[in-house]
Amino acid sequence: MKCFRSIISFFLICTLFFGCSAENDTIIENETPVVISKTYRYLALGDSYTIGQSVCETCRFPIQLKTKLKQSLSASDNILTDIIAQTGWTTTNLKNAIASQNPVNNYDLITLLIGVNNQYQNKPFNLYEQEFPELVNIAIEKAKGNKDNVIVVSIPDYAYTPFGNGNATISSQIDTYNNFAENYCIQNNITFVNITDITREGLAQPTLVANDGLHPSDLAYSRFVERIFPKAKVVLGL
């Protein structure tokens, strides 16, 4: 009798043990993974080359860059893109616009492309020497205070368009602006991307120039993005 009771007890213990194990296995199998989506914030600062004068809204380089970056994200992630730029803006105009709009200081990526209108409007070069570093510092502030989140893009050379007609003086002056910007970025460990040589193919390759005969085309902007994209991926940790 005692032996029989021991057998029954053993049987009940085994049943409870394996029963619980099976139930736990079922719960684990039915669990749904929690998907954590991430939103990145991108701010593009500049002038006509950033707003995309004479090309469609999705053709401008910041939007092309956003589209390409999204291909490296999971389906649940997103990139919010803000643009502070307008045709004709000098460094002074851009500074004032940023101060007026006062964007937040939590951008994950910022691009800065400015200076052509300082040259075109014959502003004193020392104005650019003063205000370009100020704009870089503003960009860093808006990029969570992290200079690694900022990418400076060189100024295109509009001499290589029907409007510029190969004017060597324009090219020389654009070089002066770009050399200053690049040297400043090198000295301060800021990422600098040169796209000027692409625009200097404009007279030989008319498809790189927009229909207005002055600004880059959507094709030119796509080539800008080819160079900016690898740097932007690093910034976002993709």
Short mmCIF file of N, CA and C in Angstrom, two decimals, residues 109-203:
data_model
loop_
_atom_site.label_atom_id
_atom_site.label_comp_id
_atom_site.label_asym_id
_atom_site.label_seq_id
_atom_site.Cartn_x
_atom_site.Cartn_y
_atom_site.Cartn_z
N LEU A 109 21.34 65.12 -37.54
CA LEU A 109 22.16 65.41 -38.72
C LEU A 109 21.85 66.80 -39.21
N ILE A 110 22.91 67.57 -39.54
CA ILE A 110 22.72 68.90 -40.13
C ILE A 110 23.70 69.05 -41.28
N THR A 111 23.19 69.55 -42.42
CA THR A 111 24.07 69.92 -43.53
C THR A 111 24.05 71.44 -43.67
N LEU A 112 25.20 71.99 -44.03
CA LEU A 112 25.35 73.44 -44.21
C LEU A 112 26.03 73.70 -45.55
N LEU A 113 25.35 74.44 -46.42
CA LEU A 113 25.90 74.82 -47.71
C LEU A 113 25.55 76.29 -47.94
N ILE A 114 26.54 77.18 -47.81
CA ILE A 114 26.26 78.62 -47.86
C ILE A 114 27.49 79.39 -48.35
N GLY A 115 27.23 80.51 -49.01
CA GLY A 115 28.33 81.40 -49.39
C GLY A 115 28.29 81.92 -50.81
N VAL A 116 27.57 81.24 -51.70
CA VAL A 116 27.60 81.67 -53.10
C VAL A 116 27.05 83.08 -53.28
N ASN A 117 26.06 83.45 -52.48
CA ASN A 117 25.47 84.78 -52.64
C ASN A 117 26.32 85.87 -52.02
N ASN A 118 27.16 85.51 -51.06
CA ASN A 118 28.17 86.46 -50.60
C ASN A 118 29.08 86.83 -51.77
N GLN A 119 29.48 85.81 -52.52
CA GLN A 119 30.34 86.04 -53.69
C GLN A 119 29.58 86.79 -54.78
N TYR A 120 28.39 86.33 -55.10
CA TYR A 120 27.61 86.91 -56.21
C TYR A 120 27.23 88.36 -55.94
N GLN A 121 26.93 88.67 -54.69
CA GLN A 121 26.52 90.03 -54.32
C GLN A 121 27.70 90.91 -53.94
N ASN A 122 28.90 90.40 -54.17
CA ASN A 122 30.13 91.17 -53.91
C ASN A 122 30.24 91.65 -52.48
N LYS A 123 29.81 90.81 -51.54
CA LYS A 123 29.99 91.14 -50.13
C LYS A 123 31.48 91.04 -49.78
N PRO A 124 31.94 91.82 -48.83
CA PRO A 124 33.35 91.71 -48.42
C PRO A 124 33.66 90.29 -47.96
N PHE A 125 34.79 89.76 -48.39
CA PHE A 125 35.12 88.39 -48.03
C PHE A 125 35.26 88.22 -46.53
N ASN A 126 35.69 89.27 -45.84
CA ASN A 126 35.85 89.13 -44.38
C ASN A 126 34.51 88.91 -43.68
N LEU A 127 33.40 89.24 -44.37
CA LEU A 127 32.08 88.94 -43.80
C LEU A 127 31.89 87.42 -43.73
N TYR A 128 32.29 86.73 -44.79
CA TYR A 128 32.21 85.27 -44.80
C TYR A 128 33.16 84.67 -43.77
N GLU A 129 34.36 85.25 -43.67
CA GLU A 129 35.32 84.75 -42.69
C GLU A 129 34.78 84.86 -41.27
N GLN A 130 33.94 85.86 -41.04
CA GLN A 130 33.34 86.03 -39.72
C GLN A 130 32.11 85.14 -39.54
N GLU A 131 31.22 85.14 -40.54
CA GLU A 131 29.90 84.52 -40.35
C GLU A 131 29.86 83.02 -40.66
N PHE A 132 30.75 82.53 -41.50
CA PHE A 132 30.75 81.09 -41.74
C PHE A 132 31.06 80.32 -40.45
N PRO A 133 32.12 80.67 -39.71
CA PRO A 133 32.35 79.97 -38.44
C PRO A 133 31.18 80.12 -37.47
N GLU A 134 30.54 81.28 -37.47
CA GLU A 134 29.38 81.47 -36.60
C GLU A 134 28.26 80.50 -36.98
N LEU A 135 28.05 80.32 -38.27
CA LEU A 135 27.00 79.40 -38.73
C LEU A 135 27.36 77.95 -38.40
N VAL A 136 28.61 77.60 -38.51
CA VAL A 136 29.03 76.25 -38.14
C VAL A 136 28.75 76.02 -36.65
N ASN A 137 29.07 77.00 -35.82
CA ASN A 137 28.83 76.85 -34.38
C ASN A 137 27.34 76.79 -34.06
N ILE A 138 26.54 77.55 -34.81
CA ILE A 138 25.09 77.47 -34.64
C ILE A 138 24.60 76.07 -35.01
N ALA A 139 25.14 75.55 -36.12
CA ALA A 139 24.76 74.21 -36.55
C ALA A 139 25.12 73.17 -35.50
N ILE A 140 26.29 73.30 -34.91
CA ILE A 140 26.71 72.37 -33.85
C ILE A 140 25.75 72.45 -32.66
N GLU A 141 25.39 73.66 -32.30
CA GLU A 141 24.43 73.84 -31.19
C GLU A 141 23.12 73.12 -31.49
N LYS A 142 22.63 73.27 -32.72
CA LYS A 142 21.36 72.65 -33.11
C LYS A 142 21.51 71.13 -33.25
N ALA A 143 22.73 70.66 -33.42
CA ALA A 143 22.99 69.23 -33.58
C ALA A 143 23.35 68.61 -32.24
N LYS A 144 22.60 68.95 -31.22
CA LYS A 144 22.80 68.41 -29.87
C LYS A 144 24.16 68.77 -29.30
N GLY A 145 24.77 69.84 -29.83
CA GLY A 145 26.08 70.25 -29.35
C GLY A 145 27.20 69.34 -29.81
N ASN A 146 26.92 68.50 -30.81
CA ASN A 146 27.89 67.50 -31.27
C ASN A 146 28.36 67.85 -32.69
N LYS A 147 29.60 68.28 -32.84
CA LYS A 147 30.12 68.66 -34.15
C LYS A 147 30.18 67.49 -35.12
N ASP A 148 30.20 66.28 -34.58
CA ASP A 148 30.22 65.10 -35.44
C ASP A 148 28.92 64.91 -36.20
N ASN A 149 27.87 65.62 -35.79
CA ASN A 149 26.57 65.52 -36.46
C ASN A 149 26.43 66.52 -37.61
N VAL A 150 27.46 67.32 -37.86
CA VAL A 150 27.39 68.40 -38.86
C VAL A 150 28.23 68.05 -40.08
N ILE A 151 27.65 68.27 -41.27
CA ILE A 151 28.36 68.08 -42.53
C ILE A 151 28.31 69.39 -43.31
N VAL A 152 29.47 69.94 -43.65
CA VAL A 152 29.55 71.14 -44.48
C VAL A 152 29.76 70.70 -45.93
N VAL A 153 28.99 71.30 -46.83
CA VAL A 153 29.07 70.97 -48.25
C VAL A 153 29.67 72.17 -48.99
N SER A 154 30.57 71.90 -49.91
CA SER A 154 31.24 73.00 -50.64
C SER A 154 30.26 73.72 -51.56
N ILE A 155 30.66 74.93 -51.96
CA ILE A 155 29.82 75.78 -52.82
C ILE A 155 29.97 75.35 -54.28
N PRO A 156 28.87 75.10 -54.99
CA PRO A 156 28.96 74.81 -56.43
C PRO A 156 29.53 75.99 -57.20
N ASP A 157 30.07 75.69 -58.38
CA ASP A 157 30.66 76.73 -59.23
C ASP A 157 29.73 77.03 -60.41
N TYR A 158 29.00 78.14 -60.30
CA TYR A 158 28.04 78.48 -61.35
C TYR A 158 28.70 79.06 -62.60
N ALA A 159 30.05 79.19 -62.59
CA ALA A 159 30.73 79.61 -63.82
C ALA A 159 30.53 78.58 -64.91
N TYR A 160 30.33 77.32 -64.52
CA TYR A 160 30.18 76.24 -65.49
C TYR A 160 28.71 75.98 -65.81
N THR A 161 28.00 77.08 -66.06
CA THR A 161 26.61 77.04 -66.50
C THR A 161 26.47 78.04 -67.64
N PRO A 162 25.39 77.94 -68.42
CA PRO A 162 25.18 78.96 -69.45
C PRO A 162 25.19 80.38 -68.89
N PHE A 163 24.66 80.55 -67.67
CA PHE A 163 24.66 81.88 -67.04
C PHE A 163 26.09 82.34 -66.76
N GLY A 164 26.91 81.47 -66.20
CA GLY A 164 28.27 81.84 -65.85
C GLY A 164 29.21 81.90 -67.04
N ASN A 165 28.90 81.12 -68.07
CA ASN A 165 29.61 81.18 -69.35
C ASN A 165 31.12 81.01 -69.20
N GLY A 166 31.54 80.16 -68.26
CA GLY A 166 32.96 79.88 -68.11
C GLY A 166 33.79 81.00 -67.53
N ASN A 167 33.18 81.92 -66.82
CA ASN A 167 33.88 83.06 -66.24
C ASN A 167 34.91 82.61 -65.21
N ALA A 168 36.19 82.81 -65.53
CA ALA A 168 37.28 82.34 -64.67
C ALA A 168 37.33 83.08 -63.34
N THR A 169 36.89 84.34 -63.33
CA THR A 169 36.88 85.13 -62.09
C THR A 169 35.93 84.51 -61.07
N ILE A 170 34.77 84.07 -61.56
CA ILE A 170 33.80 83.41 -60.66
C ILE A 170 34.44 82.18 -60.02
N SER A 171 35.07 81.36 -60.85
CA SER A 171 35.68 80.13 -60.34
C SER A 171 36.76 80.43 -59.31
N SER A 172 37.57 81.44 -59.58
CA SER A 172 38.64 81.80 -58.66
C SER A 172 38.07 82.25 -57.32
N GLN A 173 37.02 83.02 -57.37
CA GLN A 173 36.41 83.52 -56.13
C GLN A 173 35.71 82.39 -55.37
N ILE A 174 35.05 81.49 -56.09
CA ILE A 174 34.43 80.33 -55.44
C ILE A 174 35.50 79.49 -54.75
N ASP A 175 36.65 79.34 -55.39
CA ASP A 175 37.76 78.60 -54.77
C ASP A 175 38.20 79.25 -53.46
N THR A 176 38.23 80.56 -53.45
CA THR A 176 38.64 81.28 -52.24
C THR A 176 37.68 80.98 -51.09
N TYR A 177 36.40 81.00 -51.38
CA TYR A 177 35.39 80.70 -50.36
C TYR A 177 35.51 79.25 -49.89
N ASN A 178 35.61 78.35 -50.84
CA ASN A 178 35.67 76.93 -50.48
C ASN A 178 36.94 76.57 -49.73
N ASN A 179 38.05 77.19 -50.12
CA ASN A 179 39.30 76.91 -49.42
C ASN A 179 39.23 77.35 -47.97
N PHE A 180 38.63 78.50 -47.75
CA PHE A 180 38.48 78.96 -46.37
C PHE A 180 37.60 78.00 -45.58
N ALA A 181 36.46 77.62 -46.16
CA ALA A 181 35.53 76.73 -45.45
C ALA A 181 36.18 75.38 -45.16
N GLU A 182 36.87 74.82 -46.16
CA GLU A 182 37.49 73.51 -45.96
C GLU A 182 38.59 73.56 -44.91
N ASN A 183 39.43 74.58 -44.98
CA ASN A 183 40.50 74.70 -43.99
C ASN A 183 39.94 74.88 -42.58
N TYR A 184 38.87 75.66 -42.46
CA TYR A 184 38.25 75.84 -41.15
C TYR A 184 37.74 74.49 -40.63
N CYS A 185 37.10 73.72 -41.52
CA CYS A 185 36.56 72.43 -41.11
C CYS A 185 37.68 71.46 -40.72
N ILE A 186 38.76 71.46 -41.47
CA ILE A 186 39.89 70.59 -41.15
C ILE A 186 40.46 70.94 -39.78
N GLN A 187 40.65 72.23 -39.54
CA GLN A 187 41.23 72.69 -38.28
C GLN A 187 40.33 72.37 -37.09
N ASN A 188 39.03 72.28 -37.33
CA ASN A 188 38.09 72.08 -36.23
C ASN A 188 37.41 70.71 -36.25
N ASN A 189 37.96 69.81 -37.08
CA ASN A 189 37.44 68.44 -37.14
C ASN A 189 35.96 68.39 -37.48
N ILE A 190 35.57 69.19 -38.47
CA ILE A 190 34.20 69.19 -38.99
C ILE A 190 34.22 68.47 -40.34
N THR A 191 33.23 67.62 -40.59
CA THR A 191 33.17 66.90 -41.86
C THR A 191 32.88 67.87 -43.01
N PHE A 192 33.70 67.81 -44.06
CA PHE A 192 33.56 68.67 -45.23
C PHE A 192 33.47 67.78 -46.47
N VAL A 193 32.44 68.01 -47.29
CA VAL A 193 32.25 67.23 -48.51
C VAL A 193 32.36 68.15 -49.71
N ASN A 194 33.29 67.85 -50.60
CA ASN A 194 33.50 68.65 -51.80
C ASN A 194 32.64 68.14 -52.95
N ILE A 195 31.77 69.00 -53.48
CA ILE A 195 30.95 68.64 -54.65
C ILE A 195 31.19 69.62 -55.79
N THR A 196 32.11 70.57 -55.60
CA THR A 196 32.32 71.64 -56.58
C THR A 196 32.76 71.09 -57.93
N ASP A 197 33.61 70.07 -57.90
CA ASP A 197 34.10 69.51 -59.16
C ASP A 197 32.98 68.92 -60.01
N ILE A 198 31.93 68.43 -59.35
CA ILE A 198 30.78 67.90 -60.10
C ILE A 198 30.14 69.00 -60.93
N THR A 199 29.97 70.17 -60.30
CA THR A 199 29.31 71.29 -61.01
C THR A 199 30.21 71.85 -62.11
N ARG A 200 31.50 71.61 -62.02
CA ARG A 200 32.41 72.10 -63.06
C ARG A 200 32.38 71.23 -64.32
N GLU A 201 31.51 70.27 -64.33
CA GLU A 201 31.25 69.49 -65.54
C GLU A 201 30.02 70.03 -66.28
N GLY A 202 29.44 71.11 -65.75
CA GLY A 202 28.15 71.60 -66.24
C GLY A 202 28.12 72.03 -67.70
N LEU A 203 29.18 72.66 -68.19
CA LEU A 203 29.19 73.10 -69.58
C LEU A 203 29.40 71.91 -70.53
#
